[in-house]
PDB file of C-alpha atoms and ligand atoms in Angstrom:
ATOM      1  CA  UNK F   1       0.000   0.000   0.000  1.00 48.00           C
ATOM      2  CA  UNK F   2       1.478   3.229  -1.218  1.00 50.00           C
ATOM      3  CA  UNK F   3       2.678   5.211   2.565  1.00 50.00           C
ATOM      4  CA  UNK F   4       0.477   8.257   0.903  1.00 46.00           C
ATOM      5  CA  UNK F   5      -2.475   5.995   0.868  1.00 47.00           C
ATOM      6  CA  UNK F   6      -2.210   4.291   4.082  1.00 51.00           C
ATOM      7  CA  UNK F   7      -1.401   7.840   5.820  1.00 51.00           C
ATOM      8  CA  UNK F   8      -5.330   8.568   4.952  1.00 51.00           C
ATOM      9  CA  UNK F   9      -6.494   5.165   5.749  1.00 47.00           C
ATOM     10  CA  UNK F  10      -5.155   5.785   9.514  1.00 46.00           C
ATOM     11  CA  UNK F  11      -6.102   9.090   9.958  1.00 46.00           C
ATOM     12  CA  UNK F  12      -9.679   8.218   8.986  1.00 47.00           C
ATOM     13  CA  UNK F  13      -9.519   5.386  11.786  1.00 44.00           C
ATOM     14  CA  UNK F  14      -8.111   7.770  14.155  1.00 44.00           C
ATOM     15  CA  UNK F  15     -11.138  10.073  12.507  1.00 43.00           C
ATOM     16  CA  UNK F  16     -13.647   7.561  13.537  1.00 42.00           C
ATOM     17  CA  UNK F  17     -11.981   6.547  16.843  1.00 41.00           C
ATOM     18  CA  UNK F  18     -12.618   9.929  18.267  1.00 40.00           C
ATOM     19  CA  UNK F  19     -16.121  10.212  16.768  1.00 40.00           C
ATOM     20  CA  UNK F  20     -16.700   7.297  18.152  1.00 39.00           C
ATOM     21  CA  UNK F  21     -15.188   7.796  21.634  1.00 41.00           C
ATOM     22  CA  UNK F  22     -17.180  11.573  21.595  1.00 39.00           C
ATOM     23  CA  UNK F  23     -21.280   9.786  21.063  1.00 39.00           C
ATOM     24  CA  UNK F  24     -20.260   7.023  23.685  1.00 39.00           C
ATOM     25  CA  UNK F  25     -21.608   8.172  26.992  1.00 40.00           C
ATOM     26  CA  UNK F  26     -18.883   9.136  29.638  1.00 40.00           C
ATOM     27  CA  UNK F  27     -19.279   6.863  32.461  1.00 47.00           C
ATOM     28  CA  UNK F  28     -20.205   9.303  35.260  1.00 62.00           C
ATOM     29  CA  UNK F  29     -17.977   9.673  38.095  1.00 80.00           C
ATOM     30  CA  UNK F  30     -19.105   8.610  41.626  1.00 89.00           C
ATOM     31  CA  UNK F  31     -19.537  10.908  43.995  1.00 95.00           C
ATOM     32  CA  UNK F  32     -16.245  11.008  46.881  1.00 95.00           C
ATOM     33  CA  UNK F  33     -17.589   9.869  50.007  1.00 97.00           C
ATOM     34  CA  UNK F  34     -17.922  11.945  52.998  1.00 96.00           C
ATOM     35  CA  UNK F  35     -16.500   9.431  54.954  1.00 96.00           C
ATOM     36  CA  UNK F  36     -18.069   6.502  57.159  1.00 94.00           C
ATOM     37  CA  UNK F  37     -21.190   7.818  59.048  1.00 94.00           C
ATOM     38  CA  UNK F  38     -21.375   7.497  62.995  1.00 95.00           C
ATOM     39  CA  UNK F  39     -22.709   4.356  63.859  1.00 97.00           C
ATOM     40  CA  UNK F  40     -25.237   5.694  66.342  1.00 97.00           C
ATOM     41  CA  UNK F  41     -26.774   7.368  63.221  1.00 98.00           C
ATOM     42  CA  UNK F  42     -27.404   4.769  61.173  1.00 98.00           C
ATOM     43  CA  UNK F  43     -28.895   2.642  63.960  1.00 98.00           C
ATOM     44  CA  UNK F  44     -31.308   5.132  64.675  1.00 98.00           C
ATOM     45  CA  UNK F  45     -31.840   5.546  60.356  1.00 98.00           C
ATOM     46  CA  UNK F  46     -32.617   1.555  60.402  1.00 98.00           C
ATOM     47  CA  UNK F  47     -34.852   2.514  63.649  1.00 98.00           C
ATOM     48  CA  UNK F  48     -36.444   5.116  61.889  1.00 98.00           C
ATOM     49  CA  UNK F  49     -37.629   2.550  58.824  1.00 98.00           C
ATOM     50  CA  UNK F  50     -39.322  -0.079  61.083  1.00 97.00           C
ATOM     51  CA  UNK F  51     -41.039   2.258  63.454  1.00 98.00           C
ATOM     52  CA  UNK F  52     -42.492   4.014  60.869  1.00 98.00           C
ATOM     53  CA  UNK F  53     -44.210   1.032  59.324  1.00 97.00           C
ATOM     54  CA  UNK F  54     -45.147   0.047  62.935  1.00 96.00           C
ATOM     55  CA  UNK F  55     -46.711   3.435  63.023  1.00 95.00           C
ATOM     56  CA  UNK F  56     -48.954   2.895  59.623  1.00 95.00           C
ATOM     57  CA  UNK F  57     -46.820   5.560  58.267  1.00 97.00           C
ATOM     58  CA  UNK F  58     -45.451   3.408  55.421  1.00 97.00           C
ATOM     59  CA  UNK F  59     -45.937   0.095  53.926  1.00 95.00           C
ATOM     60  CA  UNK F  60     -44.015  -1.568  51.583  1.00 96.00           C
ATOM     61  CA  UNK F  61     -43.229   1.510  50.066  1.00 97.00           C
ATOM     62  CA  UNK F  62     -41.875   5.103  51.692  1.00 97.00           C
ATOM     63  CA  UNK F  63     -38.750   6.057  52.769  1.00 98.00           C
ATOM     64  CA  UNK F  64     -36.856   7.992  55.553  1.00 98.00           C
ATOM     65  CA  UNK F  65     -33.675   9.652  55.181  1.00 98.00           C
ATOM     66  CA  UNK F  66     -30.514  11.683  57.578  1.00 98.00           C
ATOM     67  CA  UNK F  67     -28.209  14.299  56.258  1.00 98.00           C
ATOM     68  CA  UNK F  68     -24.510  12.907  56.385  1.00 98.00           C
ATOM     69  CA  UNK F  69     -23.192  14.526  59.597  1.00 97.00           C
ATOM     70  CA  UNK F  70     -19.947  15.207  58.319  1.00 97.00           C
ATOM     71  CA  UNK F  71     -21.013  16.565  55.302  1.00 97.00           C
ATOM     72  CA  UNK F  72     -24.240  18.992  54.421  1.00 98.00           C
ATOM     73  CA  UNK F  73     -23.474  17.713  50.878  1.00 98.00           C
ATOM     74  CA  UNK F  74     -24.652  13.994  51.417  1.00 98.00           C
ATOM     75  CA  UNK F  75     -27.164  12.134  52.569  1.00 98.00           C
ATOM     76  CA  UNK F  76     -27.828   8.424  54.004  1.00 98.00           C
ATOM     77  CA  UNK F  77     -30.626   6.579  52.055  1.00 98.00           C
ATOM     78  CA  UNK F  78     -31.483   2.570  52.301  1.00 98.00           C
ATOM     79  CA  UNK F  79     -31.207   1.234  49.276  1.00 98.00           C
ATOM     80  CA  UNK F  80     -34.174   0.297  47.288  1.00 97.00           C
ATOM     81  CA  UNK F  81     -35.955  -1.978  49.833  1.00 98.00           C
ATOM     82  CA  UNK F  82     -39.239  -2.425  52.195  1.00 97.00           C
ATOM     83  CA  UNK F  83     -38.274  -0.428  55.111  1.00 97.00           C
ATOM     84  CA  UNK F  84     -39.435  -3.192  57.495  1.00 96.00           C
ATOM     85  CA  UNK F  85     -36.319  -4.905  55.950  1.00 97.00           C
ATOM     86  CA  UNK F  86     -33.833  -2.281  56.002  1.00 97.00           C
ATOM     87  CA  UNK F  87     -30.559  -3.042  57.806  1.00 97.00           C
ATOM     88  CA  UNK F  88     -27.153  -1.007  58.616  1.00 97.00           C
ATOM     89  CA  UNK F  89     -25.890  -2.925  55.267  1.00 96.00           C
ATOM     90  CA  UNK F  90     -28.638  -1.588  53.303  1.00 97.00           C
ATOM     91  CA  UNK F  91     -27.842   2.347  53.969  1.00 97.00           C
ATOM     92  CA  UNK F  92     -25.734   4.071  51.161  1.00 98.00           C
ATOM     93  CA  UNK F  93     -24.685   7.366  50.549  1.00 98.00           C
ATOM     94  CA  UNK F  94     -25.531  10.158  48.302  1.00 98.00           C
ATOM     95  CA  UNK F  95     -25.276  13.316  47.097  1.00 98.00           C
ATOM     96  CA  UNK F  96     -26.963  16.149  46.376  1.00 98.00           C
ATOM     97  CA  UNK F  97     -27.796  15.444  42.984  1.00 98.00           C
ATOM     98  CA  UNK F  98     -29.553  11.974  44.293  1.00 98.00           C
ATOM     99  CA  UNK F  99     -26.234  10.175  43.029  1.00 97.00           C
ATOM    100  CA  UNK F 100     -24.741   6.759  45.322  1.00 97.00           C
ATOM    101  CA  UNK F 101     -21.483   7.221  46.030  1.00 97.00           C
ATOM    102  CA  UNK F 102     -20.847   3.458  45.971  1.00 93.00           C
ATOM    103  CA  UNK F 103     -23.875   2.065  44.847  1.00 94.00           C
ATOM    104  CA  UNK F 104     -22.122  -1.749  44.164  1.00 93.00           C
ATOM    105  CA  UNK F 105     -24.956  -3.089  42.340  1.00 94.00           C
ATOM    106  CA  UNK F 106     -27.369  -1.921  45.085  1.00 95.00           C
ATOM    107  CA  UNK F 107     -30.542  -0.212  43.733  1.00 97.00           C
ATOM    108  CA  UNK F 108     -31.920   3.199  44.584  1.00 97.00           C
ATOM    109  CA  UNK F 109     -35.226   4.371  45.239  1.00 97.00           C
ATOM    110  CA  UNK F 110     -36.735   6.451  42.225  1.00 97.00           C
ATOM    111  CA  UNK F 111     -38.245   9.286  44.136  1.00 98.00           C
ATOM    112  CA  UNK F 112     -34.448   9.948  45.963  1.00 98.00           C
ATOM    113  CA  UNK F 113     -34.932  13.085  44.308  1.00 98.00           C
ATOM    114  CA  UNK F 114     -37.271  14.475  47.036  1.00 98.00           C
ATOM    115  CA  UNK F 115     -34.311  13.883  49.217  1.00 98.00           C
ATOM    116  CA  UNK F 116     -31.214  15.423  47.639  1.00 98.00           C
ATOM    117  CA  UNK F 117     -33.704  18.566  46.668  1.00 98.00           C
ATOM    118  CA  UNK F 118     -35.192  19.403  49.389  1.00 98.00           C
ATOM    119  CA  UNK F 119     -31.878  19.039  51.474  1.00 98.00           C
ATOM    120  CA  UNK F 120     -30.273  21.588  48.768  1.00 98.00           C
ATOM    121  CA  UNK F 121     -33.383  23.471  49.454  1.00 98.00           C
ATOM    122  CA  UNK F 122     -33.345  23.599  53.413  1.00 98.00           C
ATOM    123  CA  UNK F 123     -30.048  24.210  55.238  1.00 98.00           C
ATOM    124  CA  UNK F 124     -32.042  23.329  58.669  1.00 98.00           C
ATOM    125  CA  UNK F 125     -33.362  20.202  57.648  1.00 98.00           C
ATOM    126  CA  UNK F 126     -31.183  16.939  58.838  1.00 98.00           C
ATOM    127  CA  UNK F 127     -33.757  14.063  58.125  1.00 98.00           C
ATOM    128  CA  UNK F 128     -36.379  13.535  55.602  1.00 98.00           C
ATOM    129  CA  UNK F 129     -39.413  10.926  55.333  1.00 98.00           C
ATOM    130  CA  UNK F 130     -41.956  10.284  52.165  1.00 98.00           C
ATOM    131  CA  UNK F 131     -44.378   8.369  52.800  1.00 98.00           C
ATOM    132  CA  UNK F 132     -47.845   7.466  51.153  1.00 97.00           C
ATOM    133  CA  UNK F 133     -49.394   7.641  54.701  1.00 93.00           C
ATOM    134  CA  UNK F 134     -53.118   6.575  54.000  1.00 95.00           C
ATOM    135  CA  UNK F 135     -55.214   9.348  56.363  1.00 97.00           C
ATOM    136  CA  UNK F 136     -53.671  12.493  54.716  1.00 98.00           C
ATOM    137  CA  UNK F 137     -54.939  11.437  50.938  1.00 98.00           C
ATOM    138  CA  UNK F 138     -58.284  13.033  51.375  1.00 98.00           C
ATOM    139  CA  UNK F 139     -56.832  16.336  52.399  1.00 98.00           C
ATOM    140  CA  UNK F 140     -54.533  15.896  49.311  1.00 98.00           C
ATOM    141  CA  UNK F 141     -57.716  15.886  46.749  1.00 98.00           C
ATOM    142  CA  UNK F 142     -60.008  17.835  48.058  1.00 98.00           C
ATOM    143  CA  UNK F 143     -59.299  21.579  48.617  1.00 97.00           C
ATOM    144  CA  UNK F 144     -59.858  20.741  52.440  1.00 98.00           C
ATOM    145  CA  UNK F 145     -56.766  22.185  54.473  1.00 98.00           C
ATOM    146  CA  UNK F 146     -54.846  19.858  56.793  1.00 98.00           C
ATOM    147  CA  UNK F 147     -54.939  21.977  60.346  1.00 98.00           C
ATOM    148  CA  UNK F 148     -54.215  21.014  64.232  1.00 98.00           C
ATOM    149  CA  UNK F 149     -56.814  20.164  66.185  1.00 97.00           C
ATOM    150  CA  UNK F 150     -54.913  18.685  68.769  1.00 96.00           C
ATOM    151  CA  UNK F 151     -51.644  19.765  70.694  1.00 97.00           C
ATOM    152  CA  UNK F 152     -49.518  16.360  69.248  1.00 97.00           C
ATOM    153  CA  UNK F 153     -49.739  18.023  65.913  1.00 98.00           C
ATOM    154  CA  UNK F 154     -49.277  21.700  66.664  1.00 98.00           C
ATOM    155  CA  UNK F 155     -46.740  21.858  64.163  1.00 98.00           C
ATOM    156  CA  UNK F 156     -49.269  21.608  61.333  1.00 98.00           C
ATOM    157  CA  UNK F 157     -50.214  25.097  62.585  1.00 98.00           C
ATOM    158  CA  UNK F 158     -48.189  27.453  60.024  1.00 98.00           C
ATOM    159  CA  UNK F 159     -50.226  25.394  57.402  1.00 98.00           C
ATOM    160  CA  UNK F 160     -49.407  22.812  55.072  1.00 98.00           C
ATOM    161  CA  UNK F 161     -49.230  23.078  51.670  1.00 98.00           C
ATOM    162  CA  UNK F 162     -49.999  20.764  48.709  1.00 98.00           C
ATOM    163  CA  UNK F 163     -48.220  19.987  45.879  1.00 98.00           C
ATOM    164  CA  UNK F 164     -49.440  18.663  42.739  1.00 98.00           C
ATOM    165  CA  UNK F 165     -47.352  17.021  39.996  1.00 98.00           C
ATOM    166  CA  UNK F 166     -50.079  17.909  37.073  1.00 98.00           C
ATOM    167  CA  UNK F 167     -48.990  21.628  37.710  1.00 97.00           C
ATOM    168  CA  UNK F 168     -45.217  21.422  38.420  1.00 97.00           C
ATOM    169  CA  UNK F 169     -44.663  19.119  35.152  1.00 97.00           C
ATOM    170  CA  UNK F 170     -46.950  20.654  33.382  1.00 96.00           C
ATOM    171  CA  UNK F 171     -49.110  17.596  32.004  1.00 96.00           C
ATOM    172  CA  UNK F 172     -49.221  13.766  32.643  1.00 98.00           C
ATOM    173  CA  UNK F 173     -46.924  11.924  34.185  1.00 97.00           C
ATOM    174  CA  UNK F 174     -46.513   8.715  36.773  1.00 97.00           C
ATOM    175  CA  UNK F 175     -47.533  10.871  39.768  1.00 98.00           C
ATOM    176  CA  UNK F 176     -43.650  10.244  40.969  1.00 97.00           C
ATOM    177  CA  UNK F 177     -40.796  12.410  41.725  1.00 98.00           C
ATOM    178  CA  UNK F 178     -38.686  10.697  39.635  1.00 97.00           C
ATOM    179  CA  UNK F 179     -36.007  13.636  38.411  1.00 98.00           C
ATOM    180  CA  UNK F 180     -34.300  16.612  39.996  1.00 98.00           C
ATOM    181  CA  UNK F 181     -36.366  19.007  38.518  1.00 98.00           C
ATOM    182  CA  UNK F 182     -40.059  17.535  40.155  1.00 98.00           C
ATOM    183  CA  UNK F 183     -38.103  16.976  43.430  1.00 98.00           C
ATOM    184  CA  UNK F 184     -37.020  21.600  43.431  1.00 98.00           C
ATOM    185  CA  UNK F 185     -40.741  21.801  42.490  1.00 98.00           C
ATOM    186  CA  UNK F 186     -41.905  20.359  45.584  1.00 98.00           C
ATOM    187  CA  UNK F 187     -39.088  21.681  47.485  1.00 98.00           C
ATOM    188  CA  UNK F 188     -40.570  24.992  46.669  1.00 98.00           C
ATOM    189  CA  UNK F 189     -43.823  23.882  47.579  1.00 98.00           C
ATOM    190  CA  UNK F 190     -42.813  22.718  50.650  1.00 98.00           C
ATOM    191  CA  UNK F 191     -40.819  26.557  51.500  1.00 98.00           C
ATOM    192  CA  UNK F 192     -39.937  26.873  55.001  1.00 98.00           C
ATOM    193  CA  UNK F 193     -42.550  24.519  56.391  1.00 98.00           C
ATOM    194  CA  UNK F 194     -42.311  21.102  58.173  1.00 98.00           C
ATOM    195  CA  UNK F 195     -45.009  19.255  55.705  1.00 98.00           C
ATOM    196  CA  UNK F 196     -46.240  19.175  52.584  1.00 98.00           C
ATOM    197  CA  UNK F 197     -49.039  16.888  51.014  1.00 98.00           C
ATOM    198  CA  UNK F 198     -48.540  15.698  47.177  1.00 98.00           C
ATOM    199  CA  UNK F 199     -52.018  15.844  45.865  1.00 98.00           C
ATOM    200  CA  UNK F 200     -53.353  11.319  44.982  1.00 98.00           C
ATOM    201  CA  UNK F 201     -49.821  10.397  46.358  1.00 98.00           C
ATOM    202  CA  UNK F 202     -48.769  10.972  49.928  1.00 98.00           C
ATOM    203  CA  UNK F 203     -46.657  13.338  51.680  1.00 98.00           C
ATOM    204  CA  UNK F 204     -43.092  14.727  52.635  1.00 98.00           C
ATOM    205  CA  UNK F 205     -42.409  15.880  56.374  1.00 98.00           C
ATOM    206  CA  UNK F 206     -38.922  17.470  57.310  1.00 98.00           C
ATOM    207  CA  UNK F 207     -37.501  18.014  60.747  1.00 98.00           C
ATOM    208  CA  UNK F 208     -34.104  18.785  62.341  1.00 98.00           C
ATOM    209  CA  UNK F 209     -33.394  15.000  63.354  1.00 98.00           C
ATOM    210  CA  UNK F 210     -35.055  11.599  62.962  1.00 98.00           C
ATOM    211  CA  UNK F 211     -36.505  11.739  66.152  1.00 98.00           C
ATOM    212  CA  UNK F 212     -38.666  14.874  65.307  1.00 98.00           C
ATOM    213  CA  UNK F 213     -39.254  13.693  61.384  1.00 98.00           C
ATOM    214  CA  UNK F 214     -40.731  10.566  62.451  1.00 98.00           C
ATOM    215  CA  UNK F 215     -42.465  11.753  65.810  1.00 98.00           C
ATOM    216  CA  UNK F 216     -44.441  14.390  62.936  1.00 98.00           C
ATOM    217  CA  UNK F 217     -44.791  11.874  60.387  1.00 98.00           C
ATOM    218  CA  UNK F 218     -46.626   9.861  63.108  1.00 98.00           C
ATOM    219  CA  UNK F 219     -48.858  12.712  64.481  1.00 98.00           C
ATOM    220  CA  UNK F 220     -49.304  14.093  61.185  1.00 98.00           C
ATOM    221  CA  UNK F 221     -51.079  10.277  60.355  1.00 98.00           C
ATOM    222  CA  UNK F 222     -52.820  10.795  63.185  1.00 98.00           C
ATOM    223  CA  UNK F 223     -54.103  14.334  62.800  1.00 98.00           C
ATOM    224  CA  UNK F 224     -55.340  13.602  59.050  1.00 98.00           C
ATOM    225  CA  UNK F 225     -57.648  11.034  60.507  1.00 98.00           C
ATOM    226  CA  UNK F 226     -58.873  12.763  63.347  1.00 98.00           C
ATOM    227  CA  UNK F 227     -59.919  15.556  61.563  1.00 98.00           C
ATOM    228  CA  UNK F 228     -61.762  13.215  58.840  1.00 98.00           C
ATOM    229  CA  UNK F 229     -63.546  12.030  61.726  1.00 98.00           C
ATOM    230  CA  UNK F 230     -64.167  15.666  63.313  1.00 98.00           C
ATOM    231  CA  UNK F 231     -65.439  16.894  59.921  1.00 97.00           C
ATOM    232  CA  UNK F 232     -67.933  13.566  59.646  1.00 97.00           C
ATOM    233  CA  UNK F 233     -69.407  14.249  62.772  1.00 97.00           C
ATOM    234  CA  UNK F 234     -70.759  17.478  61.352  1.00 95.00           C
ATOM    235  CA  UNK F 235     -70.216  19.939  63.958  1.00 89.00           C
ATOM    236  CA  UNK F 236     -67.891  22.990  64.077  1.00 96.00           C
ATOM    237  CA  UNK F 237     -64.669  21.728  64.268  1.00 97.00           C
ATOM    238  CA  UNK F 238     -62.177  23.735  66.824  1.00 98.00           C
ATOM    239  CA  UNK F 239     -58.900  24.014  65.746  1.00 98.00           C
ATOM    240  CA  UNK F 240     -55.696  25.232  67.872  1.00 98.00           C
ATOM    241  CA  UNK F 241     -55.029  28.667  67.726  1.00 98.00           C
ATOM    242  CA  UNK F 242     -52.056  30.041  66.403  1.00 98.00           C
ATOM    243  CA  UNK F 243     -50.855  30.904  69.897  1.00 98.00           C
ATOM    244  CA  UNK F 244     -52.237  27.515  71.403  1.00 98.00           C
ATOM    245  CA  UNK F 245     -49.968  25.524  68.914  1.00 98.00           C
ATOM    246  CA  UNK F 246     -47.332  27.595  69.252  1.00 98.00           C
ATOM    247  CA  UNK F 247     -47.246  27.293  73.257  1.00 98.00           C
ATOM    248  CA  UNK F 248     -48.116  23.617  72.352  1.00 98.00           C
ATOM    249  CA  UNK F 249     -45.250  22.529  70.394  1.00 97.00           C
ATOM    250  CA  UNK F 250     -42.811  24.168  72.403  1.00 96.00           C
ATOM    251  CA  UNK F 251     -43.869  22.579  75.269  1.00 96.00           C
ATOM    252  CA  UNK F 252     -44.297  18.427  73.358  1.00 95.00           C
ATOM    253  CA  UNK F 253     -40.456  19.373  71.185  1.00 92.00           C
ATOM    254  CA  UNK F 254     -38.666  19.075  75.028  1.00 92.00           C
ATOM    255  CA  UNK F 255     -40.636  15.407  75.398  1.00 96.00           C
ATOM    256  CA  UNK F 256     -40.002  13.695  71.977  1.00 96.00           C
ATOM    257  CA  UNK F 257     -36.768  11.410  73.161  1.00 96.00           C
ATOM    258  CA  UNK F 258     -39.723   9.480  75.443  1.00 97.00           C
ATOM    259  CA  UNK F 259     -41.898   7.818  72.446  1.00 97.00           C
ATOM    260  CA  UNK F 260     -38.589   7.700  70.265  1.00 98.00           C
ATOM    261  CA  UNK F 261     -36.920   6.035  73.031  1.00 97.00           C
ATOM    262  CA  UNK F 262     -40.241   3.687  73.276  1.00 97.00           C
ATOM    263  CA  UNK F 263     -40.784   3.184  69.825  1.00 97.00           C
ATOM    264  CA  UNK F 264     -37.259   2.667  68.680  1.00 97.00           C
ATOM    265  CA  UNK F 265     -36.983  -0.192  71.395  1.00 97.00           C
ATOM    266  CA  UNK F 266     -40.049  -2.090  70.318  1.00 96.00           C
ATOM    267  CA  UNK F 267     -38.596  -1.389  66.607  1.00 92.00           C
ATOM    268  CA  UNK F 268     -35.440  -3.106  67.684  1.00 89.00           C
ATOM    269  CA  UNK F 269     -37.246  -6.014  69.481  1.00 87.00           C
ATOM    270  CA  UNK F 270     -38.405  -7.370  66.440  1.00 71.00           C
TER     271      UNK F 270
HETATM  272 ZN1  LIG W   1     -44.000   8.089  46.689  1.00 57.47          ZN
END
């Protein structure tokens, strides 16, 4: 082959190497870990998963998450699993953009989103919980605000908003928060307060540690079907007043470690 000839013949391979090399995805790179998480954390993250289902706050589906203590940049997730199953083994890490830092294989829940958003979001929040908690549907659907009418749930007080997916997307879609730009949607729905509802899906409630994210998640279950039961009866239904709830929840905030300490024991007896 004259060298002129096989010159070209090379330099198209190269050619096509590149072009080649350029429409092949890059293979993203991981996430650097933040570094092992305290121990005492993730007990009380596996905790967190099995009270909640013993609480009717989730099911098979649902999940509760921490913000990496040594890092305000990651968060600890299970992976993909029932949270009545979830062990130490199952917790990963990610970041920000909903990412596993060392995923090995393991799975990751689709709506992480929520998570990694809503910590980006919220400076002040440390844990997270979604959940498709059954009693707070209604208020979801119907135009009919969720409110306190009982000092466990004074925290409902500054109102809770709803978010619904058919607005924030703009059209049809799976009714899950499934990409980064649904999960700053209902970040912003959420704003500054500890609950939001996500209208024929469930609800996200936010809190400063696990103890107080599943102690609202619990009362916020139990509020939602209270007040489905205060509305039946007919009547005028009391609610706290502003001042009530806020004298309320100062007061219940100082007691929380007693069910967590109660709850997370019976969790761990199982
Ligand atoms: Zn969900």
């Amino acid at each position: 082959m004259p060298a002129l000839l096989r010159r070209h013949l090379l330099l198209g391979l190269a050619a096509t190497a590149v072009a080649l090399h350029a429409a092949s995805p890059s293979k993203a790179q991981a996430p650097a870990s933040a570094g092992p998480p305290d121990p005492a954390l993730v007990e009380d993250l596996v905790a967190a998963n099995r009270i909640l289902v013993d609480q009717g706050v989730v099911d098979g589906y649902g999940h509760v998450s921490a913000r990496h203590p040594a890092s305000a940049e990651r968060y600890l997730m299970a992976r993909s699993i029932a949270p009545e199953l979830v062990t130490a083994a199952d917790i990963m890490e990610y970041d920000l953009d909903s990412v596993p830092v060392d995923a090995r294989g393991r799975g990751s829940y689709l709506e992480r989103f929520i998570h990694g958003e809503i910590y980006r979001a919220r400076p002040d929040v440390r844990a997270i919980v979604h959940n498709h908690s059954p009693s707070v549907i209604p208020f979801g659907v119907t135009g009919v605000p969720l409110r306190p009418l009982y000092h466990m749930s004074a925290f409902l007080a500054g109102g809770v908003p709803v978010f619904d997916i058919r607005q924030a997307s703009g059209g049809m879609t799976d009714m899950l928060v499934r990409d980064a730009a649904l999960g700053r949607a209902l970040a912003g729905t959420l704003g500054a307060a500890p609950v939001a509802l996500m209208r024929g899906h469930g609800a996200v409630v936010v809190g400063p540690s696990l103890p107080v994210v599943v102690f609202r998640s619990v009362y916020t279950e139990v509020n939602a079907r209270l007040q489905a039961q205060a509305l039946a009866l007919g009547g005028t239904v009391t609610y706290l007043d502003p001042e009530e709830a806020r004298r309320a929840e100062a007061s219940i905030t100082g007691t929380i470690g007693r069910p967590w300490e109660l709850w997370k024991r019976k969790a761990q007896g199982r």
